[in-house]
Amino acid sequence: MILIDATYSEYTGGKTPEYPGGCAKDASTDEGFDGTEYKARWHNDVIGAMHAVFVAAFGDINRVTNRPDNVLDSDFLRAIKQLTKVQADVARVVKNINGAETILTWSELNVFYSEERHFAAFASFNGKYKEFLPVKAWAEEDGVHVYIRYQDADGNVIDGTPVIKWNTGKWGTYKWGQQTYMSTNIIVKEVFE
C-alpha cells in the first residue's frame, strides 16, 4: 500500500486516527480540479484486488460493509484474518508418547476448546520407525487422543509402544516393564464449516 501524502499528490487531506497514512482529498465540485482525480484503471486495480481477497475469504461480495476501510474498521483486514485463520494451526507440538492411547488435554496444548469449534488432529513420529504403523490422532472434548501401534517380528499388530528390554535404557530412567517413549509430532487445525 502507499502512503497518501504530499509526495503522492498535492491533493491530500491530513492524517487522522482512521487514516494514519494520510488520505486523498475529493474535488469540491464534479468539474473542479482542487482534489484528486481518480483514473478508472488505478481504481479498478486497487479495489479489484481488495474485492478479490474478500471474495476468497467469504465466498461472495455481499458481506462488504460498503464503508471506506480504515484502521478501526476494515473489511480487507477481516478478509485477511479469515484467510489466515482457515490455514492456521491451532497447535504444533512435539510430545513424548508412551503406551497405546495418550490424551493431550486442550490446556496442555494451549487451545481454547468449545463445542462450537471443530478440530482435526494429525500425528507422526519425530523419526523413522519402520515397524510402527501410522499414528492415529483425533480430537474429543477432553483433548487430542494419540494412538500408537507397531508390528512385531511375526507381523502381529501390538497396541502401544514397546516394553523396555533389560539393558536397553539408562539405569533409573525407566521402571521395569515400562513402555518406551516415542517422540511424536502433533498438529491440530481448526475446521470450518
N, CA and C atoms as an extended XYZ file, in Angstrom:
579
Properties=species:S:1:pos:R:3:atomname:S:1:resname:S:1:resid:I:1 pbc="F F F"
N         0.830       -1.186        0.000 N   MET     1
C         0.000        0.000        0.000 CA  MET     1
C         0.873        1.247        0.000 C   MET     1
N         0.299        2.338       -0.427 N   ILE     2
C         1.040        3.599       -0.468 CA  ILE     2
C         0.556        4.513        0.649 C   ILE     2
N         1.410        5.425        1.061 N   LEU     3
C         1.009        6.468        1.996 CA  LEU     3
C         0.456        7.636        1.180 C   LEU     3
N        -0.721        8.104        1.540 N   ILE     4
C        -1.346        9.210        0.810 CA  ILE     4
C        -0.866       10.517        1.442 C   ILE     4
N         0.246       11.024        0.938 N   ASP     5
C         0.795       12.276        1.460 CA  ASP     5
C         1.191       13.175        0.296 C   ASP     5
N         1.812       14.286        0.589 N   ALA     6
C         2.125       15.280       -0.443 CA  ALA     6
C         3.090       14.746       -1.497 C   ALA     6
N         3.883       13.729       -1.186 N   THR     7
C         4.782       13.179       -2.201 CA  THR     7
C         4.016       12.365       -3.238 C   THR     7
N         2.823       11.944       -2.897 N   TYR     8
C         1.992       11.186       -3.822 CA  TYR     8
C         1.131       12.128       -4.662 C   TYR     8
N         0.522       13.117       -4.039 N   SER     9
C        -0.354       14.056       -4.727 CA  SER     9
C        -0.442       15.328       -3.898 C   SER     9
N        -0.627       16.454       -4.577 N   GLU    10
C        -0.817       17.698       -3.832 CA  GLU    10
C        -2.209       17.799       -3.245 C   GLU    10
N        -3.108       16.926       -3.680 N   TYR    11
C        -4.492       16.960       -3.205 CA  TYR    11
C        -4.714       15.912       -2.126 C   TYR    11
N        -4.166       16.145       -0.988 N   THR    12
C        -4.303       15.184        0.110 CA  THR    12
C        -4.860       15.873        1.344 C   THR    12
N        -5.541       15.057        2.187 N   GLY    13
C        -6.016       15.545        3.470 CA  GLY    13
C        -4.985       15.228        4.533 C   GLY    13
N        -5.243       15.653        5.736 N   GLY    14
C        -4.307       15.392        6.829 CA  GLY    14
C        -4.432       13.970        7.354 C   GLY    14
N        -3.494       13.620        8.201 N   LYS    15
C        -3.544       12.313        8.857 CA  LYS    15
C        -4.582       12.356        9.968 C   LYS    15
N        -5.317       11.256       10.132 N   THR    16
C        -6.341       11.144       11.167 CA  THR    16
C        -6.171        9.801       11.867 C   THR    16
N        -6.820        9.585       13.013 N   PRO    17
C        -6.733        8.262       13.649 CA  PRO    17
C        -7.221        7.136       12.742 C   PRO    17
N        -8.236        7.423       11.902 N   GLU    18
C        -8.739        6.400       10.994 CA  GLU    18
C        -7.806        6.171        9.813 C   GLU    18
N        -7.077        7.221        9.407 N   TYR    19
C        -6.180        7.157        8.261 CA  TYR    19
C        -4.793        7.659        8.645 C   TYR    19
N        -4.043        6.894        9.421 N   PRO    20
C        -2.725        7.365        9.854 CA  PRO    20
C        -1.737        7.502        8.711 C   PRO    20
N        -2.029        6.882        7.572 N   GLY    21
C        -1.152        7.007        6.412 CA  GLY    21
C        -1.561        8.118        5.472 C   GLY    21
N        -2.472        8.990        5.903 N   GLY    22
C        -2.950       10.080        5.057 CA  GLY    22
C        -4.152        9.652        4.240 C   GLY    22
N        -4.804       10.625        3.630 N   CYS    23
C        -5.979       10.307        2.823 CA  CYS    23
C        -6.052       11.255        1.637 C   CYS    23
N        -6.798       10.828        0.623 N   ALA    24
C        -6.971       11.659       -0.563 CA  ALA    24
C        -8.074       12.686       -0.321 C   ALA    24
N        -8.014       13.791       -1.038 N   LYS    25
C        -8.995       14.870       -0.901 CA  LYS    25
C        -9.814       14.930       -2.190 C   LYS    25
N       -11.142       14.861       -2.037 N   ASP    26
C       -12.025       14.947       -3.198 CA  ASP    26
C       -12.056       16.367       -3.748 C   ASP    26
N       -12.392       16.477       -5.033 N   ALA    27
C       -12.629       17.788       -5.640 CA  ALA    27
C       -13.907       18.372       -5.044 C   ALA    27
N       -13.965       19.701       -4.919 N   SER    28
C       -15.130       20.328       -4.282 CA  SER    28
C       -16.372       20.269       -5.167 C   SER    28
N       -16.191       20.159       -6.486 N   THR    29
C       -17.321       20.004       -7.407 CA  THR    29
C       -16.971       18.932       -8.436 C   THR    29
N       -17.989       18.485       -9.197 N   ASP    30
C       -17.737       17.473      -10.230 CA  ASP    30
C       -16.765       17.965      -11.292 C   ASP    30
N       -16.804       19.264      -11.569 N   GLU    31
C       -15.928       19.826      -12.597 CA  GLU    31
C       -14.644       20.408      -12.007 C   GLU    31
N       -14.511       20.419      -10.683 N   GLY    32
C       -13.378       21.064      -10.037 CA  GLY    32
C       -12.085       20.270      -10.146 C   GLY    32
N       -10.979       21.015      -10.027 N   PHE    33
C        -9.660       20.395      -10.082 CA  PHE    33
C        -8.885       20.610       -8.779 C   PHE    33
N        -9.628       20.835       -7.677 N   ASP    34
C        -8.964       21.081       -6.403 CA  ASP    34
C        -8.914       19.824       -5.533 C   ASP    34
N        -9.082       18.683       -6.175 N   GLY    35
C        -8.997       17.405       -5.470 CA  GLY    35
C        -8.437       16.336       -6.382 C   GLY    35
N        -8.274       15.145       -5.847 N   THR    36
C        -7.666       14.051       -6.602 CA  THR    36
C        -8.605       13.566       -7.689 C   THR    36
N        -8.067       13.412       -8.867 N   GLU    37
C        -8.828       12.829       -9.972 CA  GLU    37
C        -8.428       11.353      -10.065 C   GLU    37
N        -9.377       10.477       -9.841 N   TYR    38
C        -9.076        9.046       -9.876 CA  TYR    38
C        -9.275        8.501      -11.279 C   TYR    38
N        -8.344        7.759      -11.746 N   LYS    39
C        -8.429        7.124      -13.058 CA  LYS    39
C        -9.053        5.744      -12.891 C   LYS    39
N        -9.889        5.344      -13.837 N   ALA    40
C       -10.607        4.069      -13.742 CA  ALA    40
C        -9.646        2.889      -13.621 C   ALA    40
N        -8.542        2.925      -14.340 N   ARG    41
C        -7.599        1.801      -14.309 CA  ARG    41
C        -6.987        1.630      -12.916 C   ARG    41
N        -6.559        2.745      -12.309 N   TRP    42
C        -5.976        2.688      -10.963 CA  TRP    42
C        -7.028        2.238       -9.953 C   TRP    42
N        -8.204        2.825      -10.043 N   HIS    43
C        -9.291        2.491       -9.133 CA  HIS    43
C        -9.636        1.002       -9.220 C   HIS    43
N        -9.810        0.504      -10.436 N   ASN    44
C       -10.177       -0.899      -10.614 CA  ASN    44
C        -9.079       -1.843      -10.116 C   ASN    44
N        -7.826       -1.450      -10.287 N   ASP    45
C        -6.719       -2.288       -9.827 CA  ASP    45
C        -6.741       -2.426       -8.304 C   ASP    45
N        -6.833       -1.308       -7.595 N   VAL    46
C        -6.805       -1.318       -6.133 CA  VAL    46
C        -8.071       -1.965       -5.564 C   VAL    46
N        -9.222       -1.482       -5.982 N   ILE    47
C       -10.472       -2.006       -5.447 CA  ILE    47
C       -10.678       -3.451       -5.880 C   ILE    47
N       -10.322       -3.773       -7.124 N   GLY    48
C       -10.458       -5.155       -7.603 CA  GLY    48
C        -9.627       -6.134       -6.791 C   GLY    48
N        -8.411       -5.728       -6.433 N   ALA    49
C        -7.558       -6.600       -5.613 CA  ALA    49
C        -8.163       -6.814       -4.233 C   ALA    49
N        -8.683       -5.738       -3.636 N   MET    50
C        -9.300       -5.862       -2.311 CA  MET    50
C       -10.551       -6.741       -2.369 C   MET    50
N       -11.359       -6.559       -3.412 N   HIS    51
C       -12.562       -7.387       -3.552 CA  HIS    51
C       -12.200       -8.853       -3.774 C   HIS    51
N       -11.127       -9.118       -4.515 N   ALA    52
C       -10.698      -10.499       -4.754 CA  ALA    52
C       -10.344      -11.198       -3.441 C   ALA    52
N        -9.635      -10.501       -2.568 N   VAL    53
C        -9.283      -11.075       -1.264 CA  VAL    53
C       -10.541      -11.318       -0.442 C   VAL    53
N       -11.473      -10.382       -0.464 N   PHE    54
C       -12.711      -10.513        0.311 CA  PHE    54
C       -13.534      -11.701       -0.170 C   PHE    54
N       -13.694      -11.852       -1.479 N   VAL    55
C       -14.476      -12.966       -2.033 CA  VAL    55
C       -13.794      -14.303       -1.740 C   VAL    55
N       -12.465      -14.342       -1.793 N   ALA    56
C       -11.751      -15.580       -1.457 CA  ALA    56
C       -11.992      -15.958       -0.001 C   ALA    56
N       -12.122      -14.978        0.880 N   ALA    57
C       -12.305      -15.243        2.309 CA  ALA    57
C       -13.742      -15.623        2.649 C   ALA    57
N       -14.720      -14.929        2.054 N   PHE    58
C       -16.116      -15.091        2.482 CA  PHE    58
C       -17.041      -15.661        1.410 C   PHE    58
N       -16.538      -15.928        0.207 N   GLY    59
C       -17.339      -16.598       -0.810 CA  GLY    59
C       -18.086      -15.689       -1.761 C   GLY    59
N       -18.443      -14.489       -1.344 N   ASP    60
C       -19.102      -13.526       -2.224 CA  ASP    60
C       -18.878      -12.119       -1.694 C   ASP    60
N       -19.381      -11.150       -2.431 N   ILE    61
C       -19.139       -9.744       -2.089 CA  ILE    61
C       -20.214       -9.182       -1.175 C   ILE    61
N       -21.271       -9.938       -0.893 N   ASN    62
C       -22.455       -9.425       -0.201 CA  ASN    62
C       -22.212       -9.007        1.248 C   ASN    62
N       -21.132       -9.460        1.886 N   ARG    63
C       -20.886       -9.106        3.285 CA  ARG    63
C       -20.026       -7.854        3.445 C   ARG    63
N       -19.651       -7.221        2.344 N   VAL    64
C       -18.891       -5.972        2.417 CA  VAL    64
C       -19.766       -4.908        3.075 C   VAL    64
N       -19.187       -4.128        3.968 N   THR    65
C       -19.963       -3.121        4.700 CA  THR    65
C       -20.319       -1.905        3.852 C   THR    65
N       -19.618       -1.708        2.750 N   ASN    66
C       -19.810       -0.559        1.869 CA  ASN    66
C       -19.418        0.761        2.553 C   ASN    66
N       -18.521        0.664        3.529 N   ARG    67
C       -17.932        1.841        4.176 CA  ARG    67
C       -16.439        1.852        3.849 C   ARG    67
N       -15.837        3.017        3.749 N   PRO    68
C       -14.392        3.050        3.493 CA  PRO    68
C       -13.623        2.368        4.624 C   PRO    68
N       -12.655        1.550        4.250 N   ASP    69
C       -11.800        0.900        5.249 CA  ASP    69
C       -10.940        1.932        5.952 C   ASP    69
N       -10.679        1.689        7.243 N   ASN    70
C        -9.725        2.497        7.997 CA  ASN    70
C        -9.116        1.616        9.071 C   ASN    70
N        -8.254        2.153        9.872 N   VAL    71
C        -7.551        1.371       10.893 CA  VAL    71
C        -8.514        0.759       11.906 C   VAL    71
N        -9.604        1.423       12.194 N   LEU    72
C       -10.540        0.959       13.216 CA  LEU    72
C       -11.595        0.000       12.675 C   LEU    72
N       -11.841        0.007       11.364 N   ASP    73
C       -12.892       -0.810       10.769 CA  ASP    73
C       -12.498       -1.129        9.329 C   ASP    73
N       -12.134       -2.388        9.071 N   SER    74
C       -11.612       -2.732        7.752 CA  SER    74
C       -12.143       -4.076        7.268 C   SER    74
N       -12.892       -4.049        6.164 N   ASP    75
C       -13.332       -5.288        5.513 CA  ASP    75
C       -12.128       -6.068        4.996 C   ASP    75
N       -11.163       -5.356        4.464 N   PHE    76
C        -9.972       -6.005        3.906 CA  PHE    76
C        -9.204       -6.762        4.988 C   PHE    76
N        -9.027       -6.140        6.158 N   LEU    77
C        -8.335       -6.805        7.261 CA  LEU    77
C        -9.126       -8.020        7.748 C   LEU    77
N       -10.456       -7.893        7.841 N   ARG    78
C       -11.278       -9.045        8.235 CA  ARG    78
C       -11.101      -10.204        7.259 C   ARG    78
N       -11.026       -9.886        5.972 N   ALA    79
C       -10.846      -10.930        4.957 CA  ALA    79
C        -9.490      -11.611        5.104 C   ALA    79
N        -8.444      -10.836        5.338 N   ILE    80
C        -7.106      -11.428        5.520 CA  ILE    80
C        -7.083      -12.316        6.763 C   ILE    80
N        -7.686      -11.841        7.860 N   LYS    81
C        -7.739      -12.648        9.087 CA  LYS    81
C        -8.502      -13.947        8.851 C   LYS    81
N        -9.586      -13.884        8.088 N   GLN    82
C       -10.365      -15.089        7.804 CA  GLN    82
C        -9.542      -16.082        6.999 C   GLN    82
N        -8.842      -15.603        5.976 N   LEU    83
C        -7.999      -16.491        5.172 CA  LEU    83
C        -6.877      -17.094        6.009 C   LEU    83
N        -6.283      -16.298        6.871 N   THR    84
C        -5.213      -16.785        7.739 CA  THR    84
C        -5.734      -17.795        8.736 C   THR    84
N        -6.905      -17.527        9.302 N   LYS    85
C        -7.489      -18.410       10.309 CA  LYS    85
C        -7.759      -19.790        9.738 C   LYS    85
N        -8.230      -19.842        8.502 N   VAL    86
C        -8.552      -21.117        7.882 CA  VAL    86
C        -7.294      -21.960        7.714 C   VAL    86
N        -6.175      -21.319        7.443 N   GLN    87
C        -4.933      -22.042        7.193 CA  GLN    87
C        -4.105      -22.318        8.445 C   GLN    87
N        -4.384      -21.615        9.515 N   ALA    88
C        -3.503      -21.662       10.682 CA  ALA    88
C        -3.664      -22.928       11.505 C   ALA    88
N        -2.563      -23.393       12.027 N   ASP    89
C        -2.582      -24.477       13.007 CA  ASP    89
C        -2.890      -23.860       14.364 C   ASP    89
N        -3.744      -24.519       15.132 N   VAL    90
C        -4.004      -24.014       16.479 CA  VAL    90
C        -3.016      -24.597       17.477 C   VAL    90
N        -2.369      -25.694       17.099 N   ALA    91
C        -1.312      -26.257       17.947 CA  ALA    91
C        -0.318      -26.994       17.054 C   ALA    91
N         0.938      -26.885       17.426 N   ARG    92
C         2.005      -27.590       16.714 CA  ARG    92
C         3.064      -27.916       17.760 C   ARG    92
N         3.107      -29.179       18.204 N   VAL    93
C         3.984      -29.552       19.310 CA  VAL    93
C         4.660      -30.897       19.032 C   VAL    93
N         5.736      -31.137       19.760 N   VAL    94
C         6.390      -32.448       19.784 CA  VAL    94
C         6.252      -32.961       21.215 C   VAL    94
N         5.683      -34.152       21.361 N   LYS    95
C         5.460      -34.733       22.686 CA  LYS    95
C         6.025      -36.147       22.726 C   LYS    95
N         6.511      -36.544       23.895 N   ASN    96
C         6.925      -37.922       24.114 CA  ASN    96
C         5.709      -38.733       24.547 C   ASN    96
N         5.332      -39.701       23.726 N   ILE    97
C         4.136      -40.510       23.953 CA  ILE    97
C         4.572      -41.928       24.295 C   ILE    97
N         3.936      -42.522       25.308 N   ASN    98
C         4.198      -43.937       25.571 CA  ASN    98
C         2.874      -44.647       25.841 C   ASN    98
N         2.887      -45.959       25.685 N   GLY    99
C         1.664      -46.723       25.842 CA  GLY    99
C         0.887      -46.736       24.539 C   GLY    99
N        -0.390      -47.129       24.619 N   ALA   100
C        -1.215      -47.218       23.421 CA  ALA   100
C        -1.908      -45.885       23.150 C   ALA   100
N        -2.813      -45.481       24.027 N   GLU   101
C        -3.559      -44.249       23.809 CA  GLU   101
C        -3.169      -43.209       24.846 C   GLU   101
N        -2.813      -42.033       24.360 N   THR   102
C        -2.449      -40.912       25.216 CA  THR   102
C        -3.397      -39.767       24.921 C   THR   102
N        -3.826      -39.074       25.963 N   ILE   103
C        -4.691      -37.914       25.783 CA  ILE   103
C        -3.896      -36.666       26.158 C   ILE   103
N        -3.788      -35.756       25.196 N   LEU   104
C        -3.171      -34.451       25.445 CA  LEU   104
C        -4.315      -33.463       25.651 C   LEU   104
N        -4.441      -32.927       26.847 N   THR   105
C        -5.567      -32.054       27.160 CA  THR   105
C        -5.469      -30.748       26.369 C   THR   105
N        -6.620      -30.096       26.197 N   TRP   106
C        -6.640      -28.827       25.480 CA  TRP   106
C        -5.774      -27.788       26.183 C   TRP   106
N        -5.799      -27.777       27.509 N   SER   107
C        -4.970      -26.802       28.232 CA  SER   107
C        -3.486      -27.097       28.030 C   SER   107
N        -3.136      -28.373       27.975 N   GLU   108
C        -1.747      -28.757       27.721 CA  GLU   108
C        -1.291      -28.282       26.340 C   GLU   108
N        -2.220      -28.261       25.388 N   LEU   109
C        -1.915      -27.805       24.030 CA  LEU   109
C        -2.105      -26.292       23.873 C   LEU   109
N        -2.555      -25.640       24.955 N   ASN   110
C        -2.798      -24.200       24.952 CA  ASN   110
C        -3.853      -23.810       23.910 C   ASN   110
N        -4.935      -24.608       23.871 N   VAL   111
C        -6.035      -24.377       22.927 CA  VAL   111
C        -7.318      -24.179       23.715 C   VAL   111
N        -8.084      -23.139       23.365 N   PHE   112
C        -9.393      -22.931       23.968 CA  PHE   112
C       -10.387      -23.837       23.252 C   PHE   112
N       -11.014      -24.749       23.986 N   TYR   113
C       -11.978      -25.685       23.410 CA  TYR   113
C       -13.396      -25.247       23.739 C   TYR   113
N       -14.275      -25.356       22.739 N   SER   114
C       -15.706      -25.202       22.978 CA  SER   114
C       -16.419      -26.128       21.993 C   SER   114
N       -17.661      -26.474       22.306 N   GLU   115
C       -18.416      -27.388       21.450 CA  GLU   115
C       -18.698      -26.790       20.082 C   GLU   115
N       -18.646      -25.473       19.971 N   GLU   116
C       -18.915      -24.822       18.692 CA  GLU   116
C       -17.722      -24.905       17.734 C   GLU   116
N       -16.556      -25.195       18.257 N   ARG   117
C       -15.355      -25.285       17.420 CA  ARG   117
C       -15.114      -26.743       17.034 C   ARG   117
N       -14.574      -26.940       15.837 N   HIS   118
C       -14.282      -28.286       15.338 CA  HIS   118
C       -12.794      -28.370       15.017 C   HIS   118
N       -12.173      -29.488       15.411 N   PHE   119
C       -10.731      -29.635       15.241 CA  PHE   119
C       -10.397      -30.928       14.504 C   PHE   119
N        -9.294      -30.905       13.787 N   ALA   120
C        -8.720      -32.100       13.176 CA  ALA   120
C        -7.308      -32.244       13.731 C   ALA   120
N        -6.931      -33.459       14.104 N   ALA   121
C        -5.615      -33.704       14.697 CA  ALA   121
C        -4.804      -34.626       13.785 C   ALA   121
N        -3.526      -34.343       13.688 N   PHE   122
C        -2.613      -35.128       12.865 CA  PHE   122
C        -1.381      -35.444       13.701 C   PHE   122
N        -0.873      -36.673       13.571 N   ALA   123
C         0.315      -37.054       14.341 CA  ALA   123
C         1.229      -37.921       13.483 C   ALA   123
N         2.521      -37.790       13.721 N   SER   124
C         3.526      -38.628       13.065 CA  SER   124
C         4.733      -38.711       13.989 C   SER   124
N         5.537      -39.755       13.791 N   PHE   125
C         6.723      -39.885       14.629 CA  PHE   125
C         7.778      -38.867       14.234 C   PHE   125
N         8.505      -38.407       15.234 N   ASN   126
C         9.608      -37.494       15.010 CA  ASN   126
C        10.867      -38.344       14.828 C   ASN   126
N        10.888      -39.074       13.748 N   GLY   127
C        11.970      -40.010       13.452 CA  GLY   127
C        11.463      -41.094       12.523 C   GLY   127
N        12.337      -42.028       12.173 N   LYS   128
C        11.990      -43.097       11.240 CA  LYS   128
C        11.900      -44.416       11.997 C   LYS   128
N        10.689      -44.954       12.076 N   TYR   129
C        10.453      -46.206       12.794 CA  TYR   129
C         9.624      -47.111       11.882 C   TYR   129
N        10.295      -47.968       11.126 N   LYS   130
C         9.635      -48.785       10.102 CA  LYS   130
C         8.651      -49.788       10.673 C   LYS   130
N         8.874      -50.253       11.894 N   GLU   131
C         7.993      -51.281       12.456 CA  GLU   131
C         6.665      -50.716       12.967 C   GLU   131
N         6.576      -49.395       13.077 N   PHE   132
C         5.357      -48.782       13.594 CA  PHE   132
C         4.358      -48.508       12.479 C   PHE   132
N         3.101      -48.685       12.801 N   LEU   133
C         2.027      -48.319       11.894 CA  LEU   133
C         1.804      -46.810       12.010 C   LEU   133
N         1.125      -46.191       11.028 N   PRO   134
C         0.888      -44.743       11.132 CA  PRO   134
C         0.167      -44.393       12.439 C   PRO   134
N         0.575      -43.288       13.038 N   VAL   135
C        -0.017      -42.841       14.294 CA  VAL   135
C        -1.425      -42.319       14.006 C   VAL   135
N        -2.367      -42.692       14.851 N   LYS   136
C        -3.729      -42.169       14.725 CA  LYS   136
C        -3.897      -41.038       15.738 C   LYS   136
N        -4.642      -40.023       15.337 N   ALA   137
C        -4.917      -38.905       16.245 CA  ALA   137
C        -6.304      -38.368       15.929 C   ALA   137
N        -7.026      -37.986       16.967 N   TRP   138
C        -8.348      -37.401       16.782 CA  TRP   138
C        -8.650      -36.483       17.957 C   TRP   138
N        -9.594      -35.572       17.738 N   ALA   139
C        -9.961      -34.588       18.760 CA  ALA   139
C       -11.272      -34.991       19.418 C   ALA   139
N       -11.303      -34.897       20.739 N   GLU   140
C       -12.521      -35.114       21.517 CA  GLU   140
C       -12.644      -33.980       22.530 C   GLU   140
N       -13.703      -34.018       23.307 N   GLU   141
C       -13.982      -32.963       24.276 CA  GLU   141
C       -12.863      -32.816       25.316 C   GLU   141
N       -12.220      -33.924       25.671 N   ASP   142
C       -11.185      -33.876       26.705 CA  ASP   142
C        -9.791      -33.555       26.166 C   ASP   142
N        -9.624      -33.535       24.842 N   GLY   143
C        -8.324      -33.218       24.269 CA  GLY   143
C        -8.050      -34.010       23.004 C   GLY   143
N        -6.785      -34.052       22.609 N   VAL   144
C        -6.369      -34.795       21.421 CA  VAL   144
C        -5.892      -36.180       21.863 C   VAL   144
N        -6.476      -37.201       21.266 N   HIS   145
C        -6.111      -38.579       21.557 CA  HIS   145
C        -5.085      -39.040       20.524 C   HIS   145
N        -4.004      -39.631       20.994 N   VAL   146
C        -2.949      -40.147       20.127 CA  VAL   146
C        -2.852      -41.646       20.378 C   VAL   146
N        -2.916      -42.433       19.305 N   TYR   147
C        -2.952      -43.893       19.429 CA  TYR   147
C        -1.821      -44.488       18.611 C   TYR   147
N        -0.986      -45.310       19.267 N   ILE   148
C         0.215      -45.861       18.635 CA  ILE   148
C         0.118      -47.386       18.587 C   ILE   148
N         0.528      -47.968       17.449 N   ARG   149
C         0.602      -49.425       17.274 CA  ARG   149
C         1.858      -49.770       16.477 C   ARG   149
N         2.350      -50.976       16.665 N   TYR   150
C         3.501      -51.426       15.880 CA  TYR   150
C         3.355      -52.901       15.556 C   TYR   150
N         4.200      -53.385       14.646 N   GLN   151
C         4.198      -54.795       14.280 CA  GLN   151
C         5.435      -55.451       14.854 C   GLN   151
N         5.222      -56.630       15.452 N   ASP   152
C         6.386      -57.361       15.959 CA  ASP   152
C         7.030      -58.152       14.818 C   ASP   152
N         8.080      -58.905       15.128 N   ALA   153
C         8.825      -59.642       14.111 CA  ALA   153
C         7.961      -60.678       13.388 C   ALA   153
N         6.888      -61.154       14.032 N   ASP   154
C         6.000      -62.142       13.423 CA  ASP   154
C         4.856      -61.496       12.635 C   ASP   154
N         4.812      -60.157       12.578 N   GLY   155
C         3.761      -59.467       11.848 CA  GLY   155
C         2.509      -59.198       12.656 C   GLY   155
N         2.545      -59.505       13.955 N   ASN   156
C         1.388      -59.228       14.802 CA  ASN   156
C         1.317      -57.733       15.116 C   ASN   156
N         0.104      -57.195       15.080 N   VAL   157
C        -0.092      -55.788       15.425 CA  VAL   157
C        -0.270      -55.686       16.933 C   VAL   157
N         0.565      -54.853       17.558 N   ILE   158
C         0.549      -54.707       19.016 CA  ILE   158
C         0.245      -53.256       19.354 C   ILE   158
N        -0.726      -53.059       20.244 N   ASP   159
C        -1.088      -51.716       20.679 CA  ASP   159
C        -0.011      -51.150       21.587 C   ASP   159
N         0.310      -49.891       21.391 N   GLY   160
C         1.232      -49.208       22.289 CA  GLY   160
C         2.660      -49.219       21.803 C   GLY   160
N         3.497      -48.607       22.606 N   THR   161
C         4.928      -48.584       22.316 CA  THR   161
C         5.566      -49.808       22.966 C   THR   161
N         6.729      -50.255       22.475 N   PRO   162
C         7.359      -51.471       23.026 CA  PRO   162
C         7.732      -51.316       24.494 C   PRO   162
N         7.760      -52.462       25.176 N   VAL   163
C         8.202      -52.501       26.572 CA  VAL   163
C         9.727      -52.467       26.587 C   VAL   163
N        10.284      -51.706       27.542 N   ILE   164
C        11.743      -51.599       27.680 CA  ILE   164
C        12.329      -52.978       27.966 C   ILE   164
N        13.386      -53.323       27.226 N   LYS   165
C        14.081      -54.587       27.464 CA  LYS   165
C        15.258      -54.343       28.403 C   LYS   165
N        15.648      -55.400       29.075 N   TRP   166
C        16.770      -55.320       30.012 CA  TRP   166
C        18.015      -54.816       29.294 C   TRP   166
N        18.712      -53.866       29.913 N   ASN   167
C        19.951      -53.275       29.400 CA  ASN   167
C        19.763      -52.425       28.145 C   ASN   167
N        18.548      -51.896       27.896 N   THR   168
C        18.349      -51.034       26.718 CA  THR   168
C        18.187      -49.567       27.097 C   THR   168
N        18.067      -49.261       28.371 N   GLY   169
C        17.919      -47.866       28.795 CA  GLY   169
C        18.877      -47.555       29.912 C   GLY   169
N        19.057      -46.280       30.217 N   LYS   170
C        19.928      -45.877       31.313 CA  LYS   170
C        19.294      -46.291       32.637 C   LYS   170
N        20.138      -46.685       33.576 N   TRP   171
C        19.679      -47.113       34.885 CA  TRP   171
C        18.933      -45.977       35.584 C   TRP   171
N        17.738      -46.239       36.059 N   GLY   172
C        16.944      -45.256       36.771 CA  GLY   172
C        16.058      -44.399       35.870 C   GLY   172
N        16.257      -44.492       34.549 N   THR   173
C        15.437      -43.692       33.630 CA  THR   173
C        14.058      -44.310       33.464 C   THR   173
N        14.005      -45.628       33.378 N   TYR   174
C        12.739      -46.336       33.197 CA  TYR   174
C        12.510      -47.299       34.354 C   TYR   174
N        11.260      -47.655       34.546 N   LYS   175
C        10.922      -48.704       35.501 CA  LYS   175
C        10.811      -50.021       34.763 C   LYS   175
N        11.011      -51.101       35.488 N   TRP   176
C        10.933      -52.420       34.871 CA  TRP   176
C         9.541      -52.633       34.262 C   TRP   176
N         9.506      -53.069       32.998 N   GLY   177
C         8.243      -53.327       32.322 CA  GLY   177
C         7.572      -52.094       31.734 C   GLY   177
N         8.178      -50.924       31.880 N   GLN   178
C         7.583      -49.701       31.345 CA  GLN   178
C         7.721      -49.672       29.820 C   GLN   178
N         6.773      -48.999       29.167 N   GLN   179
C         6.843      -48.869       27.718 CA  GLN   179
C         7.708      -47.672       27.333 C   GLN   179
N         8.369      -47.789       26.180 N   THR   180
C         9.264      -46.734       25.710 CA  THR   180
C         8.481      -45.479       25.324 C   THR   180
N         9.162      -44.351       25.346 N   TYR   181
C         8.587      -43.085       24.891 CA  TYR   181
C         8.959      -42.876       23.426 C   TYR   181
N         7.999      -42.413       22.652 N   MET   182
C         8.230      -42.131       21.243 CA  MET   182
C         8.016      -40.628       21.023 C   MET   182
N         9.011      -39.967       20.465 N   SER   183
C         8.887      -38.546       20.137 CA  SER   183
C         7.901      -38.413       18.977 C   SER   183
N         6.819      -37.664       19.202 N   THR   184
C         5.705      -37.612       18.252 CA  THR   184
C         5.354      -36.165       17.912 C   THR   184
N         5.239      -35.894       16.611 N   ASN   185
C         4.811      -34.578       16.126 CA  ASN   185
C         3.288      -34.540       16.133 C   ASN   185
N         2.713      -33.484       16.675 N   ILE   186
C         1.251      -33.350       16.726 CA  ILE   186
C         0.870      -31.977       16.197 C   ILE   186
N        -0.054      -31.980       15.223 N   ILE   187
C        -0.578      -30.739       14.656 CA  ILE   187
C        -2.088      -30.761       14.805 C   ILE   187
N        -2.645      -29.671       15.307 N   VAL   188
C        -4.107      -29.544       15.452 CA  VAL   188
C        -4.548      -28.343       14.631 C   VAL   188
N        -5.546      -28.554       13.786 N   LYS   189
C        -6.104      -27.486       12.972 CA  LYS   189
C        -7.567      -27.292       13.316 C   LYS   189
N        -8.030      -26.062       13.214 N   GLU   190
C        -9.456      -25.817       13.370 CA  GLU   190
C       -10.130      -25.989       12.018 C   GLU   190
N       -11.283      -26.658       12.027 N   VAL   191
C       -12.015      -26.947       10.792 CA  VAL   191
C       -13.252      -26.062       10.765 C   VAL   191
N       -13.497      -25.427        9.637 N   PHE   192
C       -14.624      -24.515        9.497 CA  PHE   192
C       -15.652      -25.083        8.529 C   PHE   192
N       -16.915      -24.886        8.865 N   GLU   193
C       -17.992      -25.388        8.014 CA  GLU   193
C       -18.242      -24.449        6.868 C   GLU   193
